[in-house]
Short mmCIF file of C-alpha atoms in Angstrom, two decimals:
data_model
loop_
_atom_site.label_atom_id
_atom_site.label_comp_id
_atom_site.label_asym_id
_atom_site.label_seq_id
_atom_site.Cartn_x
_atom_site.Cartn_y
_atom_site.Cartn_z
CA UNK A 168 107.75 94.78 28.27
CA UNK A 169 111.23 95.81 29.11
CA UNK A 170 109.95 99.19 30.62
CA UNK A 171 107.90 97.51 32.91
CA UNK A 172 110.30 95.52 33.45
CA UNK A 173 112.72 98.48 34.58
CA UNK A 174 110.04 99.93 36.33
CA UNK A 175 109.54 97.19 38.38
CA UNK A 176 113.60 96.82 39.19
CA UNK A 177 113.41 100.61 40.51
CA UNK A 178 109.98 99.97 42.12
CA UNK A 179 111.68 96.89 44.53
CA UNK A 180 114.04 99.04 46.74
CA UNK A 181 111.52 101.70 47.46
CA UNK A 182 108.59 99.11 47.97
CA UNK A 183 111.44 97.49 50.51
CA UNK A 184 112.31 100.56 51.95
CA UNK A 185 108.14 101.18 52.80
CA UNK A 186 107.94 97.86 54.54
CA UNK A 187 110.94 98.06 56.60
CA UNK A 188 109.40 101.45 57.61
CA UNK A 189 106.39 100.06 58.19
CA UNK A 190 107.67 97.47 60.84
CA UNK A 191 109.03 99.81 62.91
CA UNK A 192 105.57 100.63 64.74
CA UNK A 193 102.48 98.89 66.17
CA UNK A 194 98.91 99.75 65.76
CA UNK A 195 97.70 100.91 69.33
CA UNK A 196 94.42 102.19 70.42
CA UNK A 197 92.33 104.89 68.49
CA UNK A 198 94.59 106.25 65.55
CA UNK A 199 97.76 106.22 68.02
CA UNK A 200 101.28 104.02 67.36
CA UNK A 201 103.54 102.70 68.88
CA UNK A 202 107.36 101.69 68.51
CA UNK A 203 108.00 98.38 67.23
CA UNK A 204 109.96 97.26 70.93
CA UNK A 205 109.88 94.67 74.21
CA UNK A 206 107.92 95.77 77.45
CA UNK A 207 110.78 94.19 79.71
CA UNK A 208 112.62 96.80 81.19
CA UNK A 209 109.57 99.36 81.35
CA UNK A 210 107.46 100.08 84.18
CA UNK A 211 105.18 102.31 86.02
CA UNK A 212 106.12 105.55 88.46
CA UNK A 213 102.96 106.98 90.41
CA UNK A 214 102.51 111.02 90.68
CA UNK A 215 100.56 110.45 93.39
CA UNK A 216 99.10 114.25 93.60
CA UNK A 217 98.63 114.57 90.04
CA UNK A 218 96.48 111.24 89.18
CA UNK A 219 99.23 109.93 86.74
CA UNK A 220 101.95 107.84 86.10
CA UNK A 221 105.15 108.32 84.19
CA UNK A 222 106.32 105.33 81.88
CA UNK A 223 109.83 104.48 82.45
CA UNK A 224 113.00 102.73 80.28
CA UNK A 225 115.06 100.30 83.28
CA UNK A 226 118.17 100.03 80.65
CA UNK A 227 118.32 103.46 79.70
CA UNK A 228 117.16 104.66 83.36
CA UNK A 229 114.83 107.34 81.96
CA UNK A 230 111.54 108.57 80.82
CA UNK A 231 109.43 108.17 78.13
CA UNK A 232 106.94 109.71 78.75
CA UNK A 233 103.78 110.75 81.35
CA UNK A 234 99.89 109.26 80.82
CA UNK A 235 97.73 111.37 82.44
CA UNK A 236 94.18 111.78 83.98
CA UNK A 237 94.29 108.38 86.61
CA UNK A 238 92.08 109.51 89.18
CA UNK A 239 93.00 109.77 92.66
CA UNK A 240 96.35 107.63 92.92
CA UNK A 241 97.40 109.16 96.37
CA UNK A 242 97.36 105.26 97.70
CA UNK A 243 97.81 103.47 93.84
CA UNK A 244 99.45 100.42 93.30
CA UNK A 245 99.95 98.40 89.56
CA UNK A 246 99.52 94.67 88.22
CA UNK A 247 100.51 93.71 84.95
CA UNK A 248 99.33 91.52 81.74
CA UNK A 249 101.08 88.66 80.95
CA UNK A 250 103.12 89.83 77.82
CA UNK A 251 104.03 93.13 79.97
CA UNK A 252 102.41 95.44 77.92
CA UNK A 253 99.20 96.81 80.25
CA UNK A 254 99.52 98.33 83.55
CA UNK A 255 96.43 98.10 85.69
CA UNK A 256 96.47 101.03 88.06
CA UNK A 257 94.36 100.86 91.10
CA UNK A 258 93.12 104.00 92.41
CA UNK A 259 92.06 105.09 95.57
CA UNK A 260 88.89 106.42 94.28
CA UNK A 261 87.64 102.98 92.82
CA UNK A 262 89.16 103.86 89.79
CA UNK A 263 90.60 100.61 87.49
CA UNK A 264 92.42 102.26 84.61
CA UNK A 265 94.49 99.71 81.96
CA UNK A 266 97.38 101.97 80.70
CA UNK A 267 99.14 100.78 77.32
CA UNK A 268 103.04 101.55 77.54
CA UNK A 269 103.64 101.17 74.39
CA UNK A 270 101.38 103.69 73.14
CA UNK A 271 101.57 105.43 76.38
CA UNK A 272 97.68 106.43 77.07
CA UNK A 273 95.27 105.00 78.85
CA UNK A 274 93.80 102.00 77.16
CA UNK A 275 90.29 101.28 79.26
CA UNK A 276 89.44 103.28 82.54
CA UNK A 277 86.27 101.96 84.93
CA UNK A 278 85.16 103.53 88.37
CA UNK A 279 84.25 100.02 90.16
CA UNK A 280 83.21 101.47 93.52
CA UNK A 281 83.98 103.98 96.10
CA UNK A 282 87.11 103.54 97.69
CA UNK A 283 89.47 100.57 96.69
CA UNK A 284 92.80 99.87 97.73
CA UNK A 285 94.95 97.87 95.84
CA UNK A 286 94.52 94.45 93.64
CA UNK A 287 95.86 91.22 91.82
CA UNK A 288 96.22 89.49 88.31
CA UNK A 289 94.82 85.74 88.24
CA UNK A 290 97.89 82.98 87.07
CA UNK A 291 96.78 83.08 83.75
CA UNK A 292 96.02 86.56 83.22
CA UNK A 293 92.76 86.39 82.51
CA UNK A 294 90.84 88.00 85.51
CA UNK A 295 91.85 91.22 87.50
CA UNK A 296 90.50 91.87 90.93
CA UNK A 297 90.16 95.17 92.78
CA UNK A 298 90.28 95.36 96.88
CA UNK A 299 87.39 97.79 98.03
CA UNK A 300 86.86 99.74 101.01
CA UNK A 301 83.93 101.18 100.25
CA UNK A 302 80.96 99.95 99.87
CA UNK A 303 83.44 96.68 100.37
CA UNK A 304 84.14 93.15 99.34
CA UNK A 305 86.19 92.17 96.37
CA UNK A 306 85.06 92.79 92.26
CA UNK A 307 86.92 90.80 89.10
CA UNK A 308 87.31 92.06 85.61
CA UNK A 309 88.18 90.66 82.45
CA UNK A 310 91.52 91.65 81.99
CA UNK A 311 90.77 92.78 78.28
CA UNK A 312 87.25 93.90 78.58
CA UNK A 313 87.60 95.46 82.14
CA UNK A 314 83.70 93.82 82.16
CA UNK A 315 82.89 92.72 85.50
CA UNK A 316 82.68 88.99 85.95
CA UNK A 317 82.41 88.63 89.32
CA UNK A 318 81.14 90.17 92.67
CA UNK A 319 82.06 89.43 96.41
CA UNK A 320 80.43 91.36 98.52
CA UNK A 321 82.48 89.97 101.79
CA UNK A 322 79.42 90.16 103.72
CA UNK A 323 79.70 88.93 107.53
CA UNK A 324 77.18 89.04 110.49
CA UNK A 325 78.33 91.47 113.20
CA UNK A 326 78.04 91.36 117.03
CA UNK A 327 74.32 92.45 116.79
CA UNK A 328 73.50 89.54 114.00
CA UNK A 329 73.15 92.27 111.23
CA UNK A 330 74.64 91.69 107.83
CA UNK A 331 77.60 93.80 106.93
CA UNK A 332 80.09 94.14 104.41
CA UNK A 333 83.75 94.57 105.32
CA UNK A 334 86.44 96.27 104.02
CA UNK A 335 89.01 93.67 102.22
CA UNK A 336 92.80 94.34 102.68
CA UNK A 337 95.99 92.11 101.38
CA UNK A 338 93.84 90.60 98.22
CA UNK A 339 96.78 88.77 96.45
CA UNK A 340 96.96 86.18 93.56
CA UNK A 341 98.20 82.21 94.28
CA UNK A 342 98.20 79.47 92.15
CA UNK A 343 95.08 77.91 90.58
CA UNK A 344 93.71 80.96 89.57
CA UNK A 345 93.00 81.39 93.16
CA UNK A 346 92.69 84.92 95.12
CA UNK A 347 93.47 85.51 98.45
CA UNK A 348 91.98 88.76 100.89
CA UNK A 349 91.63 89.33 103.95
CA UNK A 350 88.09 90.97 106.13
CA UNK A 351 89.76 93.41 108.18
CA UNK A 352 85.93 93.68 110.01
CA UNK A 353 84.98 90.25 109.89
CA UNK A 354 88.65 89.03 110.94
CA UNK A 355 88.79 86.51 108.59
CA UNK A 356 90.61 84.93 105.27
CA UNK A 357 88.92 84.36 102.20
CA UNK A 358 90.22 82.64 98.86
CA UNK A 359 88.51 83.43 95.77
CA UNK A 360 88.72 80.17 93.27
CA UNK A 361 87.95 81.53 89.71
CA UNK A 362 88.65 77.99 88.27
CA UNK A 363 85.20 76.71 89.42
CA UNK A 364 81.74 76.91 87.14
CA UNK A 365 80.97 79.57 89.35
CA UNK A 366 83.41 81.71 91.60
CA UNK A 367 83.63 79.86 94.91
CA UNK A 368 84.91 81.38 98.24
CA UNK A 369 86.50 79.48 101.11
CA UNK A 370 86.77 81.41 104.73
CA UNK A 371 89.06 81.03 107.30
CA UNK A 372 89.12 82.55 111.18
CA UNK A 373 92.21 84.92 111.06
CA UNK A 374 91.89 86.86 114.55
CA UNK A 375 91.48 90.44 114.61
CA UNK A 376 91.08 92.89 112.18
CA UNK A 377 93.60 92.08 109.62
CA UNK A 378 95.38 95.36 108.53
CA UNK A 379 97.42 93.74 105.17
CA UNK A 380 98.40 90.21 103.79
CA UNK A 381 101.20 89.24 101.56
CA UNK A 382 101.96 85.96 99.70
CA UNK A 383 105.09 84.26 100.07
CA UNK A 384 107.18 84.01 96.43
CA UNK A 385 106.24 80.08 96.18
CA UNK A 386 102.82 81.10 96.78
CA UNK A 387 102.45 79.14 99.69
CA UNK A 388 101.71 80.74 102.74
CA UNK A 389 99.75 83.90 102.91
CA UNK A 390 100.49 86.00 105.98
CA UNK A 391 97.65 88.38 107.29
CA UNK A 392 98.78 91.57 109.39
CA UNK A 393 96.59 92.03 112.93
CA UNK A 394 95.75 95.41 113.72
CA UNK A 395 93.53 94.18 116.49
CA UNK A 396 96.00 92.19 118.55
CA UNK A 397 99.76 91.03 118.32
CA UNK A 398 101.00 88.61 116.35
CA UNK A 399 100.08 87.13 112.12
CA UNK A 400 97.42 85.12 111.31
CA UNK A 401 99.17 82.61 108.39
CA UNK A 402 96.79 80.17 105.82
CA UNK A 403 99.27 77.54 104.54
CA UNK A 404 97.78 77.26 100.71
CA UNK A 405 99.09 73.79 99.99
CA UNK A 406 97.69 72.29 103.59
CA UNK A 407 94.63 74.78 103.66
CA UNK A 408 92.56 72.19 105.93
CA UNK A 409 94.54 73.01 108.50
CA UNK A 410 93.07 76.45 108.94
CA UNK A 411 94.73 79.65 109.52
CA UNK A 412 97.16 79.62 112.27
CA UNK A 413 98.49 82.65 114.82
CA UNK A 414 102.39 83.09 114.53
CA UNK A 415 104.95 85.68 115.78
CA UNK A 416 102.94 86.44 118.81
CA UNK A 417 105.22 89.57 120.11
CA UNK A 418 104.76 90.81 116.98
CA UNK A 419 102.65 94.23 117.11
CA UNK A 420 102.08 96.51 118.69
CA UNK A 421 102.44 96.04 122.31
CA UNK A 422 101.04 98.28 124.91
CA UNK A 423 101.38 101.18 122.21
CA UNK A 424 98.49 101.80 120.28
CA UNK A 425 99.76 103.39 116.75
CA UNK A 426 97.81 104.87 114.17
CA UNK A 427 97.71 102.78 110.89
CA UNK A 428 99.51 104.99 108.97
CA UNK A 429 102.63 103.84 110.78
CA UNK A 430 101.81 100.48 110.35
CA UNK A 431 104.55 98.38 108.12
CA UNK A 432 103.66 96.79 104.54
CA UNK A 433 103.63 93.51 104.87
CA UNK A 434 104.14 93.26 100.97
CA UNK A 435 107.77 94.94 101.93
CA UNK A 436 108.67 91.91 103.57
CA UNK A 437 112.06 90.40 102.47
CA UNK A 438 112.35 86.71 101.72
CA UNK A 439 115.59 85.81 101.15
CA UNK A 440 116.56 81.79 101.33
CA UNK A 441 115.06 80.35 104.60
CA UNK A 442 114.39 83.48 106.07
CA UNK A 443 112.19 86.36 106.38
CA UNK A 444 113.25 90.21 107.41
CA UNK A 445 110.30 91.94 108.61
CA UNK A 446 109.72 95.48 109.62
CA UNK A 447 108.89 95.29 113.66
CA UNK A 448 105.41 97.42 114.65
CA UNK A 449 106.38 99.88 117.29
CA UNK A 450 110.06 99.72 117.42
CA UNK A 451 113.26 100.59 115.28
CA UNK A 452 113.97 97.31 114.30
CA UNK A 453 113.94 94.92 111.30
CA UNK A 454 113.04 91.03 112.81
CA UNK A 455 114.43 88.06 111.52
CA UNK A 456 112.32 85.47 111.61
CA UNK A 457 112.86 81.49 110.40
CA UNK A 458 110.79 80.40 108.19
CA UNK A 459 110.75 76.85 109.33
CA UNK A 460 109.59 77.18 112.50
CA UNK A 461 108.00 81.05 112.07
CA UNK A 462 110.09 82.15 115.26
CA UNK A 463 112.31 85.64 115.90
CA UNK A 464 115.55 84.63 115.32
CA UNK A 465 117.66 88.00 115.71
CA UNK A 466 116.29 91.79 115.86
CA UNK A 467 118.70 94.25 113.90
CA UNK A 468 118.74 97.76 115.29
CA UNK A 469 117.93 100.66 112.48
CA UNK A 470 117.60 104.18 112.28
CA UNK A 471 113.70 104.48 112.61
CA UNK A 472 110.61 102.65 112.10
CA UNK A 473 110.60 100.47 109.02
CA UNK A 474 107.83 100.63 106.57
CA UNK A 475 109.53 98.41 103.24
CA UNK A 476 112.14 95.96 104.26
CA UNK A 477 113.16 94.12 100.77
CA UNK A 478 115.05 92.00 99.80
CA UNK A 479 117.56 92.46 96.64
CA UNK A 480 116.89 89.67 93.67
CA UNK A 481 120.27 88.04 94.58
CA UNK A 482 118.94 88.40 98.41
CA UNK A 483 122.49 89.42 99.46
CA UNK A 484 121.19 92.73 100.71
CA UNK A 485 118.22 94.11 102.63
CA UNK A 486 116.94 97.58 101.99
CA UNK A 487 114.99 99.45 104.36
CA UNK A 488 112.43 102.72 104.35
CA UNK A 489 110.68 104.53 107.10
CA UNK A 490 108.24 106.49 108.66
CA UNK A 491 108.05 109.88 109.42
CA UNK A 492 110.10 111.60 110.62
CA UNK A 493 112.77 109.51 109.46
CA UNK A 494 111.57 109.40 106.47
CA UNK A 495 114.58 111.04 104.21
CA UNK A 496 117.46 107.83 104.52
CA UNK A 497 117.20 104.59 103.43
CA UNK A 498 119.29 101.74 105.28
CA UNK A 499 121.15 98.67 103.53
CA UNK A 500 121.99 96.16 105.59
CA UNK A 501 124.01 92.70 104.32
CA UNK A 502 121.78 89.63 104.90
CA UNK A 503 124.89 87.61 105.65
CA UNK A 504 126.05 89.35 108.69
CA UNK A 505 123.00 91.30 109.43
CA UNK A 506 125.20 94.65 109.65
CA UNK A 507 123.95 97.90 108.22
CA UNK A 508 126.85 98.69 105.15
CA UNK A 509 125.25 101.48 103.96
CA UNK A 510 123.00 104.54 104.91
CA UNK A 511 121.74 106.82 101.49
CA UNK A 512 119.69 109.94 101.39
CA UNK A 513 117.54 109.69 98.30
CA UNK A 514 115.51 112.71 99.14
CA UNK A 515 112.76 114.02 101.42
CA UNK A 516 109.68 111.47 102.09
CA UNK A 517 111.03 108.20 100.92
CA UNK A 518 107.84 106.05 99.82
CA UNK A 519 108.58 102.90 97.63
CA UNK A 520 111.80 101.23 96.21
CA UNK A 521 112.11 98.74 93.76
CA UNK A 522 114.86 96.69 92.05
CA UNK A 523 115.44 96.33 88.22
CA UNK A 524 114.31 93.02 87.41
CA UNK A 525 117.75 91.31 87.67
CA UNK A 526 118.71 93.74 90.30
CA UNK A 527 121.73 95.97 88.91
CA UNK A 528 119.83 99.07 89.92
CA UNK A 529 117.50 100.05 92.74
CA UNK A 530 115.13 102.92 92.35
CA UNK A 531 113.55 104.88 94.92
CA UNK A 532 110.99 107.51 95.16
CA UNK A 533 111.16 110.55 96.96
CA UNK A 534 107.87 112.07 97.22
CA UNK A 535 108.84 115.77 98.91
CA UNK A 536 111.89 115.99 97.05
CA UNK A 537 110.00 115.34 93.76
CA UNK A 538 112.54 112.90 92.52
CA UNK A 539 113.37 109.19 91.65
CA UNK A 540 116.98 107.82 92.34
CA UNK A 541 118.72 105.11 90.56
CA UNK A 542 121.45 103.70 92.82
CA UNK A 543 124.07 100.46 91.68
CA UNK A 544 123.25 97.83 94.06
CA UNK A 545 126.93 96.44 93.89
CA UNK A 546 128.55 100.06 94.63
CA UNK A 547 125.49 101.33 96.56
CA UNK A 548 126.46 105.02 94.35
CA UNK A 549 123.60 106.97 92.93
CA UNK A 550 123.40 107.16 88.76
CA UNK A 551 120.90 109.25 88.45
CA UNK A 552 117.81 111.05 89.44
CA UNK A 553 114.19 111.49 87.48
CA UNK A 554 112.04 114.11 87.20
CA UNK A 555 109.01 113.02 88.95
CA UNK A 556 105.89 115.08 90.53
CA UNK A 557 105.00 114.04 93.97
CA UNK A 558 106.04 109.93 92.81
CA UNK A 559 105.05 107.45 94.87
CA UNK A 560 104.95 103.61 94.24
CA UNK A 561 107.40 102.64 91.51
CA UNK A 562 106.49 99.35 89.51
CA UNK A 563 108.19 97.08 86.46
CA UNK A 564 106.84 95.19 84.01
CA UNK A 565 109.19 92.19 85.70
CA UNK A 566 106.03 92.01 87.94
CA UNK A 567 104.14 90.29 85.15
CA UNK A 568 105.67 86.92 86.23
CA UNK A 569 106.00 86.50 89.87
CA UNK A 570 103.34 85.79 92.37
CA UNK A 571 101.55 87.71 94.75
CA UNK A 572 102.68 91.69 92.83
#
């Protein structure tokens, strides 16, 4: 008895020792771990040329590591599950992949139709929805399953009385497990209600050929871009009886007709308090615009035409990209005085910024230049740069809990 007894006293610390060991990784998928840590300071870079992402550390501002074989991500964008651990990547090539960053490998990957571009997270995490262009309409997953649940084909009568299907742009999420696209052929606004017995779909006239949408932070008003004529078409969400109404009438593009590659984001819109900095159409300009009243305000001159204007988490500053060719500086301009304080060169073929979720740091990609720079938003210095091929859109986990991203 006093053996065992001994045996067992020696036998504690190493049992101990195993357990603590033990707890220092997570079962992921297949035979794969993971280490035992949060998800919020990761995120998502996109190699746009090589169909994958690389899996970023915000508080250590570097990378952990690459997931590979995405698909075609050369126009990719990334939603996120509630506890900030999945990354849904939309491809352009229909593809729907659910990357784990813990584990860092993909988790589920579906090919849900031809050509899709871009998509949302419901309120409550439960449903993802892709945007297609091809053969159209909008599709909804299960968020763990990736099984389809739901199928809008967007279908519309054209001039002729024929039944089409359009293309859907801006799909965002809103409250009440609600979301919100736009028909850029049938010109209109639909919401999506997944909170019904069945889905249920509500349209709205929007005007013509809406190009992108965006949902302000509150998720009241959605905002559709017109490609077809000047001015927004904007659905207020809490007064939706109202119908969608035409604001910002000179904005657009004019008597110049512009290819749509030029045309701004509207997701890059900045909101910051009571206003809203906008990227002008046409012009190298960023537009204030009050939100009370939806009318231009003041028009800042910048270096070229804007593509992102956003807004810093504290909204004292306003950072701005553009098109080519200007393409290689980004602007900062002070949303106090609505002066430019700072011009930076974060590399050749500047394509997406964003902030760290309590916005210390700003990171921007630099597609040409192969590169992702970290810059202090207080000092506006650079802290480092990233390794990145070809990157692209640049997404955190702190997505997981605002609207409308």
């Amino acid at each position: 008895m006093r053996s065992d007894y001994r045996l067992l006293r020696l036998a504690g610390p190493l049992l101990l020792l195993m357990l603590l060991a033990g707890c220092q990784s997570l079962t992921g998928p297949g035979d794969e771990t993971a280490e035992l840590r949060g998800t919020g300071d990761l995120g998502l870079v996109i190699e746009r040329a090589s169909g994958s992402v690389l899996v970023v550390d915000t508080t250590e501002k570097t990378v952990l590591g690459r997931v590979e074989g995405l698909g075609d991500l050369s126009h990719a964008s990334v939603v996120y599950s509630r506890d900030g651990r999945y990354g849904y990547v939309f491809g352009r090539d229909g593809g729907l992949t659910k990357v784990d960053l813990l584990t860092r490998s993909i988790d589920q990957r579906i090919e849900q139709s031809g050509n899709s571009i871009g998509g949302a997270i419901s309120q409550d995490g439960r449903y993802v929805a892709v945007s297609n262009y091809e053969p159209g309409g909008v599709k909804v997953f299960d968020s763990e399953t990736l099984e389809q649940v739901a199928n809008v084909p967007a279908e519309y009568e054209d001039e002729g009385g024929e039944t089409r299907q359009s293309k859907t742009v801006g799909l965002v999420d809103a409250p009440g497990n609600r979301f919100v696209f736009s028909l850029f052929d049938a010109g209109e606004i639909w919401v999506l209600d997944m909170d019904t017995p069945e889905p249920e779909v509500t349209r709205y006239e929007a005007g013509k050929k809406p190009y992108d949408g965006l949902i302000t932070g509150q998720g009241r008003y959605y905002i559709a871009g017109l490609f077809g004529e000047d001015g927004l078409s904007l659905l207020d969400l809490w007064n939706p009886e109202e119908g969608a109404q035409h604001i910002l009438s000179d904005y657009g593009k004019g008597e110049e007709r512009l290819p749509v590659y030029k045309m701004p984001h509207l997701e890059g819109w900045a909101i910051a308090g009571d206003r809203a900095f906008v990227p002008a159409v046409g012009a190298h300009e960023v537009l204030q615009v009050d939100m009370e009243s939806w009318d231009l305000s003041e028009r800042i001159p910048v270096q070229g035409q804007p593509v992102f204007v956003m807004a810093s988490p504290d909204h004292r500053q306003i950072w701005v990209s553009f098109a080519h060719p200007r393409n290689d500086v980004v602007q900062v301009i002070d949303s106090q005085t609505s002066e430019i304080i700072r011009t930076l060169e974060p590399g050749e073929a500047v394509l997406h910024m964003e902030f760290s979720p309590r916005g210390e740091t700003v990171w921007i990609s630099a597609r040409d230049s192969n590169r992702v720079t970290v810059y202090d938003t207080r000092t506006l210095e650079k802290i480092t740069t990233l390794e990145a091929e070809k990157p692209s859109g640049i997404f955190f986990t702190s997505r997981a809990h605002r609207l409308g991203l």
